mmCIF file of C-alpha atoms in Angstrom:
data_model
loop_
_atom_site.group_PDB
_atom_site.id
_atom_site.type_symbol
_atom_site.label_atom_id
_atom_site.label_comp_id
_atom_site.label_asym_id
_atom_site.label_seq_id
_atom_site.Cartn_x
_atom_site.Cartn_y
_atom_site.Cartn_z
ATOM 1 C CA UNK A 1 -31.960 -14.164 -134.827
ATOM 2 C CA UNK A 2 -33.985 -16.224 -132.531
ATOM 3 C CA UNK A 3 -36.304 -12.608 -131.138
ATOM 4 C CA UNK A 4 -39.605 -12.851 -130.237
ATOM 5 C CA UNK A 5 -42.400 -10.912 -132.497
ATOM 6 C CA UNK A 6 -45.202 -9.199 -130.866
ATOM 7 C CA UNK A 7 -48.436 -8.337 -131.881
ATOM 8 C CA UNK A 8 -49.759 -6.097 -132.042
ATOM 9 C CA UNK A 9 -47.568 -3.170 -131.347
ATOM 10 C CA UNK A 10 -50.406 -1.536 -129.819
ATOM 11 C CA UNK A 11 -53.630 -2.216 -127.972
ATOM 12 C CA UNK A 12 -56.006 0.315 -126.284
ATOM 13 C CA UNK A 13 -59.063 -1.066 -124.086
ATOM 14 C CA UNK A 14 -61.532 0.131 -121.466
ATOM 15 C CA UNK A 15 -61.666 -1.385 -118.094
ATOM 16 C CA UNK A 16 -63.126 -4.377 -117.718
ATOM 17 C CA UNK A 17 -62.208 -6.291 -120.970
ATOM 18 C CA UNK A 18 -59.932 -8.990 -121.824
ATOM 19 C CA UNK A 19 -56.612 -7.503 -123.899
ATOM 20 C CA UNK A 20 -54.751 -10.685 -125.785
ATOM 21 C CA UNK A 21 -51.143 -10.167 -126.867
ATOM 22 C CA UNK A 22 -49.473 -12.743 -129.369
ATOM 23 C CA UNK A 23 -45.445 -13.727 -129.570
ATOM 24 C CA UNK A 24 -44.240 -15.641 -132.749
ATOM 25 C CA UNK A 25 -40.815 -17.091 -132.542
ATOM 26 C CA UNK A 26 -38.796 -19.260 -135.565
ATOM 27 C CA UNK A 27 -36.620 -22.011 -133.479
ATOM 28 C CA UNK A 28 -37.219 -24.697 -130.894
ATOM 29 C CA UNK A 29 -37.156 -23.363 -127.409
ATOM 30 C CA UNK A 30 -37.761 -25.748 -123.942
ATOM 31 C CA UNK A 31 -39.510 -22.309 -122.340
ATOM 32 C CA UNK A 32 -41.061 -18.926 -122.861
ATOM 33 C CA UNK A 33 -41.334 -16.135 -120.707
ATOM 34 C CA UNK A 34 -43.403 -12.897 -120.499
ATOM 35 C CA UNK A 35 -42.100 -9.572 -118.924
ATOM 36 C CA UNK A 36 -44.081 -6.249 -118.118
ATOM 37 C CA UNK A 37 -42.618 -2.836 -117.890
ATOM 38 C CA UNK A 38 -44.322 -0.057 -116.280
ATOM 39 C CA UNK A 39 -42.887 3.501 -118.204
ATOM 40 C CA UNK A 40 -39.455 4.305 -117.565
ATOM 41 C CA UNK A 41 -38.891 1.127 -115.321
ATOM 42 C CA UNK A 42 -37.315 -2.158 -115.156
ATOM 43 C CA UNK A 43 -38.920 -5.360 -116.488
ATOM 44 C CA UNK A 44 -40.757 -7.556 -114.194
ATOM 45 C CA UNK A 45 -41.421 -11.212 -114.598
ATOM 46 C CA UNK A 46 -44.868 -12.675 -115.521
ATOM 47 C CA UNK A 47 -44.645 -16.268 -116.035
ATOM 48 C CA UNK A 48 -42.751 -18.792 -117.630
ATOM 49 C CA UNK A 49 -44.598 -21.939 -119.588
ATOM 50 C CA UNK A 50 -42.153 -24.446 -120.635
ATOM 51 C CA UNK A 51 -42.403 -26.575 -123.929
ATOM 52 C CA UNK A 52 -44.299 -29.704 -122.317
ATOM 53 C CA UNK A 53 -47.158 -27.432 -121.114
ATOM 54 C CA UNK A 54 -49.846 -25.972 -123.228
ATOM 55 C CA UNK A 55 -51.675 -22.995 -120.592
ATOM 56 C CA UNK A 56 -50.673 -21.735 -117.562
ATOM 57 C CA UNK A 57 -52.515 -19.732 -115.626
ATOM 58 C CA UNK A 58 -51.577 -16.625 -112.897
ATOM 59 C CA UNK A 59 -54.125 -14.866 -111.305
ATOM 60 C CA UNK A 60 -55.613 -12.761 -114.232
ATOM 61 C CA UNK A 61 -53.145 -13.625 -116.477
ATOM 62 C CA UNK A 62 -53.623 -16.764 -118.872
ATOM 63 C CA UNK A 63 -50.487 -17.729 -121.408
ATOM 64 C CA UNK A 64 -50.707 -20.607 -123.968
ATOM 65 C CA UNK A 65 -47.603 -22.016 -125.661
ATOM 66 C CA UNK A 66 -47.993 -24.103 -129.421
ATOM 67 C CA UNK A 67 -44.717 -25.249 -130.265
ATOM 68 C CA UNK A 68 -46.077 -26.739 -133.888
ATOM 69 C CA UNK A 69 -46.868 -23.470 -134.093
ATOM 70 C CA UNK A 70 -44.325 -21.626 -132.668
ATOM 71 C CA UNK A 71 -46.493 -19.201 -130.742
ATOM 72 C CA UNK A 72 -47.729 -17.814 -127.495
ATOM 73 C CA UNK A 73 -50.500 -15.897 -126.551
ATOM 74 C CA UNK A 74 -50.790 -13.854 -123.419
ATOM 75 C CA UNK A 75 -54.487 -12.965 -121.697
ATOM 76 C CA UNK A 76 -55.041 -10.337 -119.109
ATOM 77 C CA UNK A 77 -58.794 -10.876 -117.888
ATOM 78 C CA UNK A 78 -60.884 -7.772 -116.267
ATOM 79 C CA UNK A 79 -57.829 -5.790 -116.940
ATOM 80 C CA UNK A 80 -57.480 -2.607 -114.907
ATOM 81 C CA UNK A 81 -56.029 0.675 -115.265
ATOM 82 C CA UNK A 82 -53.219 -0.653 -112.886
ATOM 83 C CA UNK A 83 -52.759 -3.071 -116.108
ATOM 84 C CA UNK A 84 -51.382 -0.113 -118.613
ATOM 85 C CA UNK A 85 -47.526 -1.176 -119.337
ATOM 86 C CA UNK A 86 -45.321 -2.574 -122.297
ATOM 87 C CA UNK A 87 -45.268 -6.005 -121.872
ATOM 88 C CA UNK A 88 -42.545 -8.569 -123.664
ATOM 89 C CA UNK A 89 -41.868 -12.191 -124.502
ATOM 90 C CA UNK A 90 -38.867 -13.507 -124.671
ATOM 91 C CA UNK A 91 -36.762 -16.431 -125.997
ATOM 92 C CA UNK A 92 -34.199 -18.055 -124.482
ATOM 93 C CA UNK A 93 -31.348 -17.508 -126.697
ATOM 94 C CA UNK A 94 -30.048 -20.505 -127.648
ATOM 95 C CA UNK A 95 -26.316 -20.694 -127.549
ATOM 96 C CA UNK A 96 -25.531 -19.633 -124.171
ATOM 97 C CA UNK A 97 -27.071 -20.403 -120.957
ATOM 98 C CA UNK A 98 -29.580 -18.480 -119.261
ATOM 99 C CA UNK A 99 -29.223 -15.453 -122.517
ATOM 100 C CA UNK A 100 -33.069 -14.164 -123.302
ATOM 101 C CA UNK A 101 -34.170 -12.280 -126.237
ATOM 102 C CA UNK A 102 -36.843 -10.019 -125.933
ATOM 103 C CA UNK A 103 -39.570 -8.844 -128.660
ATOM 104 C CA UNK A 104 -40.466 -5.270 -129.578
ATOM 105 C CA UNK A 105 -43.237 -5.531 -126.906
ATOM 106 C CA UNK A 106 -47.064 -4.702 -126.915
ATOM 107 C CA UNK A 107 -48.126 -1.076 -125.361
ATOM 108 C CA UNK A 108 -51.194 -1.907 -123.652
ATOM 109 C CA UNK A 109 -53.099 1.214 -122.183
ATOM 110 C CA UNK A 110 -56.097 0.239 -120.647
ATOM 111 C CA UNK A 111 -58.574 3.298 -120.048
ATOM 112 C CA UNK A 112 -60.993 3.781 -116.956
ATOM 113 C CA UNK B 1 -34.226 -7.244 -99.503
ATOM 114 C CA UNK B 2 -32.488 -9.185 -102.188
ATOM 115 C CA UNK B 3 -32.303 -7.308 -105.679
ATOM 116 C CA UNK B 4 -30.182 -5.355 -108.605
ATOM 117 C CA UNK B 5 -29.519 -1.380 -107.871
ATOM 118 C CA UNK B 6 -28.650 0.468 -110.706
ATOM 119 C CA UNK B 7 -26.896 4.108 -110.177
ATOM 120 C CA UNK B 8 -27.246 6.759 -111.228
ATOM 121 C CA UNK B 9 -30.807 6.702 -112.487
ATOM 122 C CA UNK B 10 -29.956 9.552 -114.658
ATOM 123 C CA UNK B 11 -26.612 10.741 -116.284
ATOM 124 C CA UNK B 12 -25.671 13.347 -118.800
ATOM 125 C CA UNK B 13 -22.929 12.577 -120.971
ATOM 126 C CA UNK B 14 -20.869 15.393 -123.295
ATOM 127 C CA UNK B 15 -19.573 13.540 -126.364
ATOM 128 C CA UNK B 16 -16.207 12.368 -126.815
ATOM 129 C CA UNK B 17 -16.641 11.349 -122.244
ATOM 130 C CA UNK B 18 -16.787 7.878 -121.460
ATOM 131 C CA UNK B 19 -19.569 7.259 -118.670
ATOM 132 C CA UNK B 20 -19.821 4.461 -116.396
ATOM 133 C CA UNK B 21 -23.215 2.531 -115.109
ATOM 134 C CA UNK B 22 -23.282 0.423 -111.965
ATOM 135 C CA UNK B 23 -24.943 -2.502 -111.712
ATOM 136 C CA UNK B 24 -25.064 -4.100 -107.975
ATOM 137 C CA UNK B 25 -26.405 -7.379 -107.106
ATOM 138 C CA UNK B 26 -27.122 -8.931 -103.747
ATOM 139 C CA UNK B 27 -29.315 -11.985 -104.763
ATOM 140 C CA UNK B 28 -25.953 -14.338 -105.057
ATOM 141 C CA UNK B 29 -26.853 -14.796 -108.978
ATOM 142 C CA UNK B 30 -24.203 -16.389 -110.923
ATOM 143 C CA UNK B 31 -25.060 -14.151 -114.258
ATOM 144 C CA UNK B 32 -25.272 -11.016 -115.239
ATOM 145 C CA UNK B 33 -26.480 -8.910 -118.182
ATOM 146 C CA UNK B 34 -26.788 -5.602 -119.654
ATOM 147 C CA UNK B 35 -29.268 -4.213 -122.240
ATOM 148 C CA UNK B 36 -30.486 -1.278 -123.879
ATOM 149 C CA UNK B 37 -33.404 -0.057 -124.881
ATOM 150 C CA UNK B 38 -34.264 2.540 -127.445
ATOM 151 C CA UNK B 39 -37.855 4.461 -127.625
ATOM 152 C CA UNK B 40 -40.652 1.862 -128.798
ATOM 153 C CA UNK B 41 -38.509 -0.902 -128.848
ATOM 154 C CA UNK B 42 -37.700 -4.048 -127.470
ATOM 155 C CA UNK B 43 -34.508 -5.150 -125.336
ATOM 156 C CA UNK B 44 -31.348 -5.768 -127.183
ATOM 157 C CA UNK B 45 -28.001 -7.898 -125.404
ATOM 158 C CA UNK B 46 -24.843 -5.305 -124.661
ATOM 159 C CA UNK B 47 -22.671 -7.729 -123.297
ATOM 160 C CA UNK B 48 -23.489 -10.629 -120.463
ATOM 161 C CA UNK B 49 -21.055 -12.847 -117.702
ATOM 162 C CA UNK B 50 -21.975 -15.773 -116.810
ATOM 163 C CA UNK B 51 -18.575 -16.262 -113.895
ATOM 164 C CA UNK B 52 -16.456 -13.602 -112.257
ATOM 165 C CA UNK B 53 -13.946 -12.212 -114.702
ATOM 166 C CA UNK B 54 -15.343 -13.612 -117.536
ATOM 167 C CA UNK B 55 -18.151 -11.990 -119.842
ATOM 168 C CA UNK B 56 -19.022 -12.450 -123.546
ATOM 169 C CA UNK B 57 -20.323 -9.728 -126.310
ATOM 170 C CA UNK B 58 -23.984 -9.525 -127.079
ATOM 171 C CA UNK B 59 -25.637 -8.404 -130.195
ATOM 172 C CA UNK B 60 -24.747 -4.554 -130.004
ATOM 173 C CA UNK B 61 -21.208 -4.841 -128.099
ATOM 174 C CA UNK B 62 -19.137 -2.115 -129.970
ATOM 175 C CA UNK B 63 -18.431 1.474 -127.702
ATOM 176 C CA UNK B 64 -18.994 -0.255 -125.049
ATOM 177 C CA UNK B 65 -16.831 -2.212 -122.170
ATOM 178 C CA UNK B 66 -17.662 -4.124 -119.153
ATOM 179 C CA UNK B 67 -15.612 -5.841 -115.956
ATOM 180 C CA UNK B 68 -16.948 -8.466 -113.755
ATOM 181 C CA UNK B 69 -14.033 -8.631 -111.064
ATOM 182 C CA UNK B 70 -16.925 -9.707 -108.186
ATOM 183 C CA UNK B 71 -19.675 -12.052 -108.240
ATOM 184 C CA UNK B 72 -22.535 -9.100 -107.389
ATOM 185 C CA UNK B 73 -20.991 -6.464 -109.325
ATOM 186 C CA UNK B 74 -20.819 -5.780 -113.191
ATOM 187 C CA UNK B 75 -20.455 -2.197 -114.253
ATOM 188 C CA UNK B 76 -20.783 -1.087 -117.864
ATOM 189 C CA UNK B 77 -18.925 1.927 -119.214
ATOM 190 C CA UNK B 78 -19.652 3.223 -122.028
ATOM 191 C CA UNK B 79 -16.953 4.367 -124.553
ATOM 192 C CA UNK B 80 -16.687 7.820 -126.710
ATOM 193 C CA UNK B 81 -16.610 5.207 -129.327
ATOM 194 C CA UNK B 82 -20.209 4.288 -128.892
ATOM 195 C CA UNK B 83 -22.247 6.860 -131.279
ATOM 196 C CA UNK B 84 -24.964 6.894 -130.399
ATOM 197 C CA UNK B 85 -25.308 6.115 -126.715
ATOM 198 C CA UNK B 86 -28.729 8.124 -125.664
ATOM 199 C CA UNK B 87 -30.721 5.019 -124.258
ATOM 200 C CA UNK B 88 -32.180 3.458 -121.898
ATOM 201 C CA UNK B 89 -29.889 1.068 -119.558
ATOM 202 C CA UNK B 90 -30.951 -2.173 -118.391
ATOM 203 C CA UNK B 91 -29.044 -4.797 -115.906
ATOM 204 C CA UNK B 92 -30.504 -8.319 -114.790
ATOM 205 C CA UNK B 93 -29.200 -11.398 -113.798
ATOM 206 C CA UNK B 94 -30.296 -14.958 -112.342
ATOM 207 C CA UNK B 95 -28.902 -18.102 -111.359
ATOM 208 C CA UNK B 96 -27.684 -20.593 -114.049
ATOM 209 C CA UNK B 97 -28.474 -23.640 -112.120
ATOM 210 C CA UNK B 98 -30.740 -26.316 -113.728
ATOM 211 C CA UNK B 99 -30.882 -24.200 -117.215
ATOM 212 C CA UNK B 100 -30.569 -26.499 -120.166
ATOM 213 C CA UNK B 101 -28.745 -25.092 -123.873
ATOM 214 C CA UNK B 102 -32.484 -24.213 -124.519
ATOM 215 C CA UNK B 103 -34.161 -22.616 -121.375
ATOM 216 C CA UNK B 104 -33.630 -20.177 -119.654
ATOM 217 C CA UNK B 105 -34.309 -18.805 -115.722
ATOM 218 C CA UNK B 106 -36.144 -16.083 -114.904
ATOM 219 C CA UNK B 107 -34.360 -12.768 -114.863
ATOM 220 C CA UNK B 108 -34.375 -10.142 -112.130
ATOM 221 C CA UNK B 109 -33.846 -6.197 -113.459
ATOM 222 C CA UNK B 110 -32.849 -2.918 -112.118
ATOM 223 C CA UNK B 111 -34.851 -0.089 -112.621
ATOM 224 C CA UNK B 112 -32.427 1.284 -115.367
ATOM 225 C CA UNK B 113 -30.421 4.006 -115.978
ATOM 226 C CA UNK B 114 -31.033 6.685 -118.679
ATOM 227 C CA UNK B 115 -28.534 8.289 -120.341
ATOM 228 C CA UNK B 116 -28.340 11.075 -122.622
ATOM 229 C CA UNK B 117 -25.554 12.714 -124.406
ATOM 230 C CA UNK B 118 -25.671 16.851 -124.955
#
């Protein structure tokens, strides 16, 4: 199925330093999105990068897209405590309009 | 302010009861969708609507039912049938307008509903 894979599952870093989480996907997509979820909440939207653009850039956050490669990276600079969450990627799901698929997501904690 | 309200935040459920989760929407989206979400894992598709009184199964639609009789509302109940229904609950929606067979818009969420069965 066209889902998003996350890596890795897992990331733990101190204050201060960059944490970089990776999505794979297997089938052509026009745009990607990323999603954080605080514990026991909803998801919230990130950003979206569609197929024509190669980085985007919000606030801290910095996501690349390489369709060749079928892969997207997403960059949280000086992270903060504030920062610990799950956060996702997700797909849009190809044979109905507007339908996402989400990946297994990336636990970051982020320690002070 | 515009956004999804799920209710109740927390439900127990005795086997063999079906349970239903409300999912309101005041943001005049034209789709909805419900997931679930299991500990350590990702998001997976219940069942979605995309018009009033129409809605289409996701990937894990069995024990589980919804309606979608008004534009902001799309309740999910979920069946006796369903066996293993302890999970986290999930509704979003967003607008269909301007999405192509291969994009998709941005999606709003509730904060979920939890359910567990005794």
């Amino acid at each position: 199925s066209q889902q998003g894979e996350e890596d890795p599952q897992a990331l733990s870093i101190q204050e201060g330093e960059n944490a970089t989480m990776n999505c794979s996907y297997k089938t052509s997509i026009n745009n990607l999105q990323w999603y954080r979820q605080n514990s026991g909440r909803g998801l919230v939207h990130l950003i979206l990068i569609r197929s024509n653009e190669r980085e985007k850039h919000s606030g801290r956050l910095r996501v690349t897209l390489d369709t060749s490669k079928k892969s997207s990276s997403l960059l949280i600079t000086a992270s903060r405590a504030a920062d610990t969450a799950s956060y996702f990627c997700a797909i849009p799901g190809g044979t109905s309009y507007g339908k996402l698929t989400f990946g297994q997501g990336t636990i970051l904690t982020v320690h002070p | 302010d515009g956004g999804i309200t799920q209710s109740p935040k927390y439900l127990f459920r005795k086997e063999g009861q079906n349970v239903t989760l409300s999912c309101e929407q005041n943001l005049n989206h034209d789709a909805m969708y419900w997931y679930r979400q299991d500990p350590g894992q990702g998001l997976r598709l219940i069942y979605y609507s995309q018009i009033v009184n129409d809605f289409q199964k996701g990937d894990i639609a069995e024990g589980y039912s919804v309606s979608r009789e008004k534009k902001e509302s799309f309740p999910l109940t979920v069946t006796s049938a369903q066996k293993n229904p302890t999970a986290f609950y999930l509704c979003a929606s967003t607008e269909l307008g301007g999405v192509s067979i291969s994009g998709a818009n941005v999606l709003t969420f509730g904060a979920g509903s939890r359910l567990t069965v005794l």
